[in-house]
Short mmCIF file of C-alpha atoms (C1' of nucleotides) in Angstrom, two decimals:
data_model
loop_
_atom_site.label_atom_id
_atom_site.label_comp_id
_atom_site.label_asym_id
_atom_site.label_seq_id
_atom_site.Cartn_x
_atom_site.Cartn_y
_atom_site.Cartn_z
CA MET A 1 12.24 -35.54 10.47
CA LYS A 2 10.59 -32.23 9.76
CA ILE A 3 11.19 -30.42 6.60
CA GLY A 4 14.00 -28.13 7.78
CA GLU A 5 16.02 -31.15 8.74
CA ILE A 6 15.40 -33.13 5.57
CA ALA A 7 16.29 -30.06 3.59
CA LYS A 8 19.52 -29.63 5.45
CA ARG A 9 20.38 -33.30 4.98
CA THR A 10 19.75 -33.38 1.30
CA GLY A 11 21.11 -29.97 0.50
CA LEU A 12 17.72 -28.87 -0.93
CA LYS A 13 15.89 -25.81 0.01
CA ILE A 14 12.71 -26.10 1.97
CA GLU A 15 10.61 -24.68 -0.83
CA THR A 16 12.13 -27.11 -3.28
CA VAL A 17 11.22 -30.06 -1.10
CA ARG A 18 7.59 -28.89 -1.07
CA PHE A 19 7.81 -28.26 -4.76
CA TYR A 20 8.94 -31.79 -5.44
CA GLU A 21 6.11 -33.10 -3.44
CA ALA A 22 3.61 -30.99 -5.35
CA GLU A 23 5.13 -32.30 -8.69
CA GLY A 24 4.64 -35.88 -7.48
CA LEU A 25 8.34 -36.69 -7.38
CA VAL A 26 8.11 -37.67 -3.70
CA PRO A 27 5.16 -39.20 -1.97
CA ALA A 28 3.51 -36.82 0.49
CA PRO A 29 4.75 -37.47 3.97
CA ILE A 30 2.47 -37.98 7.04
CA ARG A 31 1.64 -34.90 9.04
CA SER A 32 2.09 -34.13 12.68
CA GLY A 33 -0.68 -32.88 14.91
CA GLY A 34 0.33 -29.37 14.18
CA ASN A 35 0.22 -30.11 10.39
CA TYR A 36 3.87 -30.28 10.00
CA ARG A 37 5.34 -32.58 7.33
CA LEU A 38 7.13 -35.67 8.95
CA TYR A 39 9.64 -37.45 6.80
CA ASP A 40 11.27 -40.83 7.15
CA ARG A 41 14.23 -42.53 5.68
CA SER A 42 12.60 -43.47 2.31
CA HIS A 43 11.90 -39.81 1.75
CA LEU A 44 15.48 -38.89 2.44
CA ASP A 45 16.78 -41.45 -0.04
CA ARG A 46 14.47 -40.44 -2.67
CA LEU A 47 15.19 -36.70 -2.18
CA SER A 48 18.84 -37.27 -2.25
CA PHE A 49 18.41 -39.22 -5.49
CA ILE A 50 16.69 -36.28 -7.07
CA LYS A 51 19.24 -33.76 -5.65
CA ARG A 52 22.14 -35.86 -7.08
CA SER A 53 20.52 -36.29 -10.45
CA ARG A 54 19.74 -32.57 -10.56
CA ASP A 55 23.31 -31.69 -9.76
CA LEU A 56 24.40 -33.80 -12.56
CA GLY A 57 22.26 -31.89 -14.92
CA PHE A 58 19.31 -34.22 -15.50
CA THR A 59 16.03 -32.41 -16.13
CA LEU A 60 13.05 -33.19 -13.89
CA ASP A 61 11.47 -35.21 -16.54
CA GLN A 62 14.55 -37.38 -16.81
CA VAL A 63 14.61 -37.63 -13.07
CA ARG A 64 11.03 -38.70 -12.99
CA ALA A 65 11.90 -41.50 -15.49
CA LEU A 66 14.89 -42.55 -13.61
CA LEU A 67 12.91 -42.71 -10.32
CA ARG A 68 10.32 -44.83 -12.02
CA LEU A 69 13.06 -47.18 -13.18
CA SER A 70 14.80 -47.37 -9.78
CA ASP A 71 11.36 -48.25 -8.31
CA ASP A 72 11.50 -51.43 -10.30
CA PRO A 73 14.73 -53.25 -9.62
CA ARG A 74 13.75 -56.18 -11.69
CA GLY A 75 12.92 -53.97 -14.86
CA SER A 76 15.28 -53.47 -17.72
CA CYS A 77 18.27 -51.18 -17.36
CA ALA A 78 18.19 -50.28 -21.08
CA GLU A 79 16.03 -47.12 -20.56
CA ALA A 80 18.35 -45.83 -17.92
CA ASP A 81 21.32 -46.35 -20.18
CA GLN A 82 19.41 -44.46 -22.84
CA ILE A 83 18.60 -41.43 -20.64
CA ALA A 84 22.26 -41.35 -19.45
CA ALA A 85 23.45 -41.57 -23.16
CA VAL A 86 21.25 -38.78 -24.19
CA HIS A 87 22.24 -36.68 -21.31
CA ILE A 88 25.89 -37.25 -22.04
CA ALA A 89 25.39 -36.08 -25.61
CA GLU A 90 23.71 -32.99 -24.37
CA ILE A 91 26.52 -32.24 -22.06
CA ASP A 92 29.14 -32.67 -24.84
CA ARG A 93 27.14 -30.49 -27.08
CA LYS A 94 27.02 -27.71 -24.46
CA LEU A 95 30.74 -28.10 -23.89
CA ALA A 96 31.49 -27.61 -27.53
CA ASP A 97 29.19 -24.67 -27.70
CA LEU A 98 30.61 -22.96 -24.66
CA THR A 99 34.19 -23.67 -25.92
CA ALA A 100 33.46 -22.21 -29.23
CA LEU A 101 32.00 -19.12 -27.58
CA ARG A 102 34.89 -18.79 -25.30
CA SER A 103 37.33 -18.72 -28.08
CA GLU A 104 35.28 -16.32 -30.09
CA ILE A 105 35.10 -13.92 -27.19
CA ALA A 106 38.81 -14.52 -26.33
CA GLN A 107 39.69 -12.97 -29.72
CA TRP A 108 38.51 -9.61 -28.26
CA GLY A 109 41.69 -9.53 -26.38
CA ASP A 110 42.11 -9.14 -22.71
CA THR A 111 40.77 -5.75 -22.26
CA CYS A 112 39.56 -3.22 -24.83
CA ASN A 113 41.87 -0.35 -23.75
CA ALA A 114 39.73 2.07 -25.70
CA SER A 115 38.31 4.94 -23.80
CA ILE A 116 35.20 5.66 -25.74
CA VAL A 117 32.49 3.47 -27.19
CA ALA A 118 33.07 4.49 -30.67
CA GLU A 119 36.46 2.55 -30.63
CA CYS A 120 35.33 -0.20 -28.31
CA LYS A 121 36.19 -3.68 -29.49
CA VAL A 122 33.42 -5.28 -27.49
CA ILE A 123 30.78 -3.06 -29.00
CA ASP A 124 32.38 -3.41 -32.41
CA ALA A 125 32.45 -7.13 -32.34
CA LEU A 126 28.79 -7.28 -31.54
CA SER A 127 27.86 -4.89 -34.30
CA HIS A 128 29.09 -7.17 -37.30
CA MET B 1 10.60 -4.72 -44.52
CA LYS B 2 7.89 -6.70 -42.90
CA ILE B 3 8.35 -8.80 -39.98
CA GLY B 4 8.91 -12.09 -41.90
CA GLU B 5 11.68 -10.64 -43.78
CA ILE B 6 13.43 -9.06 -40.97
CA ALA B 7 13.11 -12.25 -39.00
CA LYS B 8 14.64 -14.13 -41.92
CA ARG B 9 17.50 -11.70 -42.33
CA THR B 10 18.35 -11.53 -38.52
CA GLY B 11 17.86 -15.19 -37.85
CA LEU B 12 15.31 -14.44 -35.19
CA LYS B 13 11.75 -15.84 -35.14
CA ILE B 14 8.79 -13.59 -35.86
CA GLU B 15 7.53 -14.06 -32.29
CA THR B 16 10.88 -13.16 -30.82
CA VAL B 17 11.12 -10.01 -32.92
CA ARG B 18 7.72 -8.91 -31.45
CA PHE B 19 8.88 -9.98 -27.91
CA TYR B 20 12.02 -7.74 -28.23
CA GLU B 21 9.68 -4.79 -29.22
CA ALA B 22 7.42 -5.38 -26.27
CA GLU B 23 10.41 -5.63 -24.06
CA GLY B 24 11.66 -2.22 -25.29
CA LEU B 25 14.84 -3.64 -26.95
CA VAL B 26 13.89 -2.27 -30.28
CA PRO B 27 11.82 0.79 -31.03
CA ALA B 28 8.37 0.13 -32.31
CA PRO B 29 8.34 0.42 -36.12
CA ILE B 30 5.91 2.25 -38.06
CA ARG B 31 2.83 0.47 -39.31
CA SER B 32 1.41 0.02 -42.80
CA GLY B 33 -2.21 0.84 -43.67
CA GLY B 34 -3.19 -2.80 -42.81
CA ASN B 35 -1.38 -2.43 -39.42
CA TYR B 36 1.73 -4.47 -40.39
CA ARG B 37 5.03 -3.62 -38.85
CA LEU B 38 7.43 -1.92 -41.32
CA TYR B 39 11.16 -2.04 -40.52
CA ASP B 40 14.03 -0.14 -41.82
CA ARG B 41 17.80 -0.51 -41.80
CA SER B 42 18.23 0.67 -38.14
CA HIS B 43 15.87 -2.02 -36.85
CA LEU B 44 17.77 -4.51 -38.90
CA ASP B 45 21.04 -3.43 -37.39
CA ARG B 46 19.70 -3.32 -33.81
CA LEU B 47 18.16 -6.75 -33.99
CA SER B 48 21.34 -8.21 -35.53
CA PHE B 49 23.19 -6.77 -32.64
CA ILE B 50 20.84 -8.38 -30.26
CA LYS B 51 20.78 -11.73 -32.08
CA ARG B 52 24.53 -11.77 -32.00
CA SER B 53 24.90 -10.90 -28.41
CA ARG B 54 22.31 -13.66 -27.49
CA ASP B 55 24.25 -16.07 -29.56
CA LEU B 56 27.31 -15.28 -27.56
CA GLY B 57 25.28 -15.94 -24.43
CA PHE B 58 24.65 -12.47 -22.99
CA THR B 59 21.52 -12.18 -20.98
CA LEU B 60 18.83 -9.76 -22.24
CA ASP B 61 19.70 -7.47 -19.33
CA GLN B 62 23.33 -7.48 -20.47
CA VAL B 63 22.14 -6.84 -23.97
CA ARG B 64 20.02 -3.85 -22.88
CA ALA B 65 23.15 -2.22 -21.25
CA LEU B 66 25.32 -2.97 -24.39
CA LEU B 67 22.66 -1.37 -26.61
CA ARG B 68 22.51 1.70 -24.27
CA LEU B 69 26.20 2.01 -24.53
CA SER B 70 26.35 1.58 -28.26
CA ASP B 71 23.72 4.31 -28.53
CA ASP B 72 26.32 6.76 -27.01
CA PRO B 73 29.50 6.51 -29.23
CA ARG B 74 31.21 9.13 -27.17
CA GLY B 75 30.52 7.54 -23.89
CA SER B 76 33.00 5.56 -21.87
CA CYS B 77 33.91 2.00 -22.91
CA ALA B 78 34.70 0.83 -19.43
CA GLU B 79 31.18 -0.48 -18.79
CA ALA B 80 31.25 -2.51 -21.97
CA ASP B 81 34.59 -4.06 -20.84
CA GLN B 82 33.08 -4.81 -17.50
CA ILE B 83 30.12 -6.52 -18.88
CA ALA B 84 32.29 -8.60 -21.21
CA ALA B 85 34.65 -9.49 -18.37
CA VAL B 86 31.63 -10.63 -16.10
CA HIS B 87 30.36 -12.70 -19.09
CA ILE B 88 33.69 -14.35 -19.70
CA ALA B 89 33.97 -15.30 -16.14
CA GLU B 90 30.50 -16.86 -16.23
CA ILE B 91 31.41 -18.81 -19.33
CA ASP B 92 34.63 -20.11 -17.63
CA ARG B 93 32.57 -21.18 -14.66
CA LYS B 94 30.01 -23.04 -16.73
CA LEU B 95 32.81 -24.68 -18.60
CA ALA B 96 34.44 -25.88 -15.39
CA ASP B 97 31.12 -27.13 -14.08
CA LEU B 98 30.32 -28.95 -17.22
CA THR B 99 33.76 -30.45 -17.44
CA ALA B 100 33.57 -31.67 -13.85
CA LEU B 101 30.08 -33.04 -14.63
CA ARG B 102 31.34 -34.85 -17.81
CA SER B 103 34.17 -36.55 -15.97
CA GLU B 104 31.95 -37.69 -13.22
CA ILE B 105 29.53 -39.22 -15.65
CA ALA B 106 32.33 -40.74 -17.65
CA GLN B 107 33.25 -42.86 -14.68
CA TRP B 108 30.12 -44.67 -15.32
CA GLY B 109 31.75 -46.28 -18.28
CA ASP B 110 30.56 -46.50 -21.77
CA THR B 111 27.55 -48.55 -21.33
CA CYS B 112 26.07 -50.24 -18.39
CA ASN B 113 25.87 -53.79 -19.63
CA ALA B 114 23.56 -54.74 -16.91
CA SER B 115 20.36 -56.13 -17.84
CA ILE B 116 18.25 -55.33 -14.81
CA VAL B 117 17.95 -52.14 -12.89
CA ALA B 118 19.14 -53.72 -9.75
CA GLU B 119 22.64 -54.01 -11.19
CA CYS B 120 22.46 -50.83 -13.35
CA LYS B 121 25.48 -48.52 -12.72
CA VAL B 122 23.47 -45.52 -13.82
CA ILE B 123 20.87 -45.98 -11.08
CA ASP B 124 23.42 -47.13 -8.57
CA ALA B 125 25.61 -43.95 -9.09
CA LEU B 126 22.62 -41.69 -8.63
CA SER B 127 21.62 -43.62 -5.46
CA HIS B 128 24.76 -42.92 -3.42
"C1'" DA C 1 -13.59 -13.59 -56.50
"C1'" DT C 2 -11.25 -16.72 -53.88
"C1'" DG C 3 -7.71 -19.15 -51.48
"C1'" DA C 4 -3.37 -19.37 -49.35
"C1'" DA C 5 0.17 -17.15 -46.84
"C1'" DA C 6 1.39 -13.67 -44.04
"C1'" DC C 7 0.20 -10.64 -40.52
"C1'" DC C 8 -2.26 -8.92 -36.16
"C1'" DT C 9 -3.55 -9.16 -30.69
"C1'" DC C 10 -4.06 -11.32 -26.64
"C1'" DA C 11 -3.77 -15.21 -23.55
"C1'" DT C 12 -1.55 -19.09 -21.88
"C1'" DC C 13 2.26 -22.39 -21.33
"C1'" DC C 14 7.09 -23.97 -20.43
"C1'" DT C 15 11.35 -25.13 -16.63
"C1'" DA C 16 12.64 -25.36 -12.10
"C1'" DC C 17 12.22 -23.08 -8.89
"C1'" DT C 18 12.04 -18.55 -5.69
"C1'" DA C 19 9.84 -15.01 -2.97
"C1'" DG C 20 6.42 -12.96 -0.25
"C1'" DA C 21 1.98 -12.33 2.23
"C1'" DG C 22 -0.42 -13.71 6.12
"C1'" DG C 23 -0.87 -16.86 9.24
"C1'" DG C 24 -0.22 -21.18 12.75
"C1'" DT C 25 2.86 -24.25 16.10
"C1'" DC C 26 6.18 -25.18 19.51
"C1'" DA C 27 9.87 -25.04 23.00
"C1'" DA C 28 12.38 -22.19 26.10
"C1'" DG C 29 13.25 -18.38 29.08
"C1'" DA C 30 11.39 -14.44 32.33
"C1'" DT D 1 1.62 -17.62 32.22
"C1'" DC D 2 3.31 -14.91 28.80
"C1'" DT D 3 6.16 -13.98 25.19
"C1'" DT D 4 9.64 -14.32 21.87
"C1'" DG D 5 11.84 -16.36 18.19
"C1'" DA D 6 12.48 -20.25 15.25
"C1'" DC D 7 10.12 -23.04 12.60
"C1'" DC D 8 6.16 -24.44 9.91
"C1'" DC D 9 1.79 -23.92 6.92
"C1'" DT D 10 -0.93 -22.55 2.25
"C1'" DC D 11 -1.53 -19.80 -1.45
"C1'" DT D 12 -0.33 -16.59 -5.13
"C1'" DA D 13 2.72 -14.38 -8.15
"C1'" DG D 14 7.13 -13.74 -10.39
"C1'" DT D 15 11.64 -15.04 -12.84
"C1'" DA D 16 14.03 -15.63 -18.24
"C1'" DG D 17 13.29 -15.95 -22.77
"C1'" DG D 18 10.52 -17.10 -25.39
"C1'" DA D 19 6.86 -20.89 -27.70
"C1'" DT D 20 2.32 -21.99 -28.82
"C1'" DG D 21 -2.28 -21.37 -30.12
"C1'" DA D 22 -6.93 -19.27 -30.86
"C1'" DG D 23 -9.36 -16.22 -33.54
"C1'" DG D 24 -9.27 -12.65 -36.65
"C1'" DT D 25 -7.34 -9.40 -40.68
"C1'" DT D 26 -4.56 -8.04 -44.89
"C1'" DT D 27 -2.29 -8.98 -48.92
"C1'" DC D 28 -1.25 -11.02 -53.10
"C1'" DA D 29 -1.61 -14.16 -56.94
"C1'" DT D 30 -4.66 -16.60 -59.77
#
DNA sequence: ATGAAACCTCATCCTACTAGAGGGTCAAGA
DNA sequence: TCTTGACCCTCTAGTAGGATGAGGTTTCAT
């Protein structure tokens, strides 16, 4: 598999695949005679794991830790639990923040209906 | 007012105040004999406006536009309305994303209860 | 006079990519 | 055989919104 195909299959961009390699998240694949990267199934699995983790909002550092854990199937699950718990707490905090934000802005009303800035509710709300 | 005091009053960090000046969001204040920045009320108002806008999640580019608008009280309010509307849409999108995320992760259950990675629900969920 | 706290500039780092320059490889069609 | 176009390569620099640190000055209280 060349990089274009693995990118398509994982849903990553080509540049991102190379970036993950440079970051050490995936092992460097072998190269073809023309210096093209050639991927196999294990790369596909690993890149899919990363993509899915990123989609769920884990940071690359968290992904790194999760990959390290998944590389050792007989290791303890506790750390994975911990990472997930921290992440859920983070999501809940962001949700609370955004909800508060949303309701604060909602108070501005649907539209301002003023014609000039001097009477604009949006600008006014930001000024005090 | 020196930078430390204006930082305290606005809730910004000192470095952030200087950063906003470098970005052209606030005019450069006059300097004391010892080259210290000396702020007045107008800086305080402007930096507070920025802080409040940032707290509400506007990007610096949006803040720039809002400041430009508020500098012209006789100008049209329509653009401010537009910026706010775009921002609200963005917040709603993020809320939807985070909510979806949260419910997906919630399916993993409270804790994994497995002891080894091979049986860990977290790792398993990320693998497929 | 001295020591601490506050200030200064300038440079570098952070996340997680993204974009672009400038060039090489490869298969198919004319 | 030549060429065209799609694909690939490396390397550098840029993005938002600051944070951090080095190395040096100023101010103020004792």
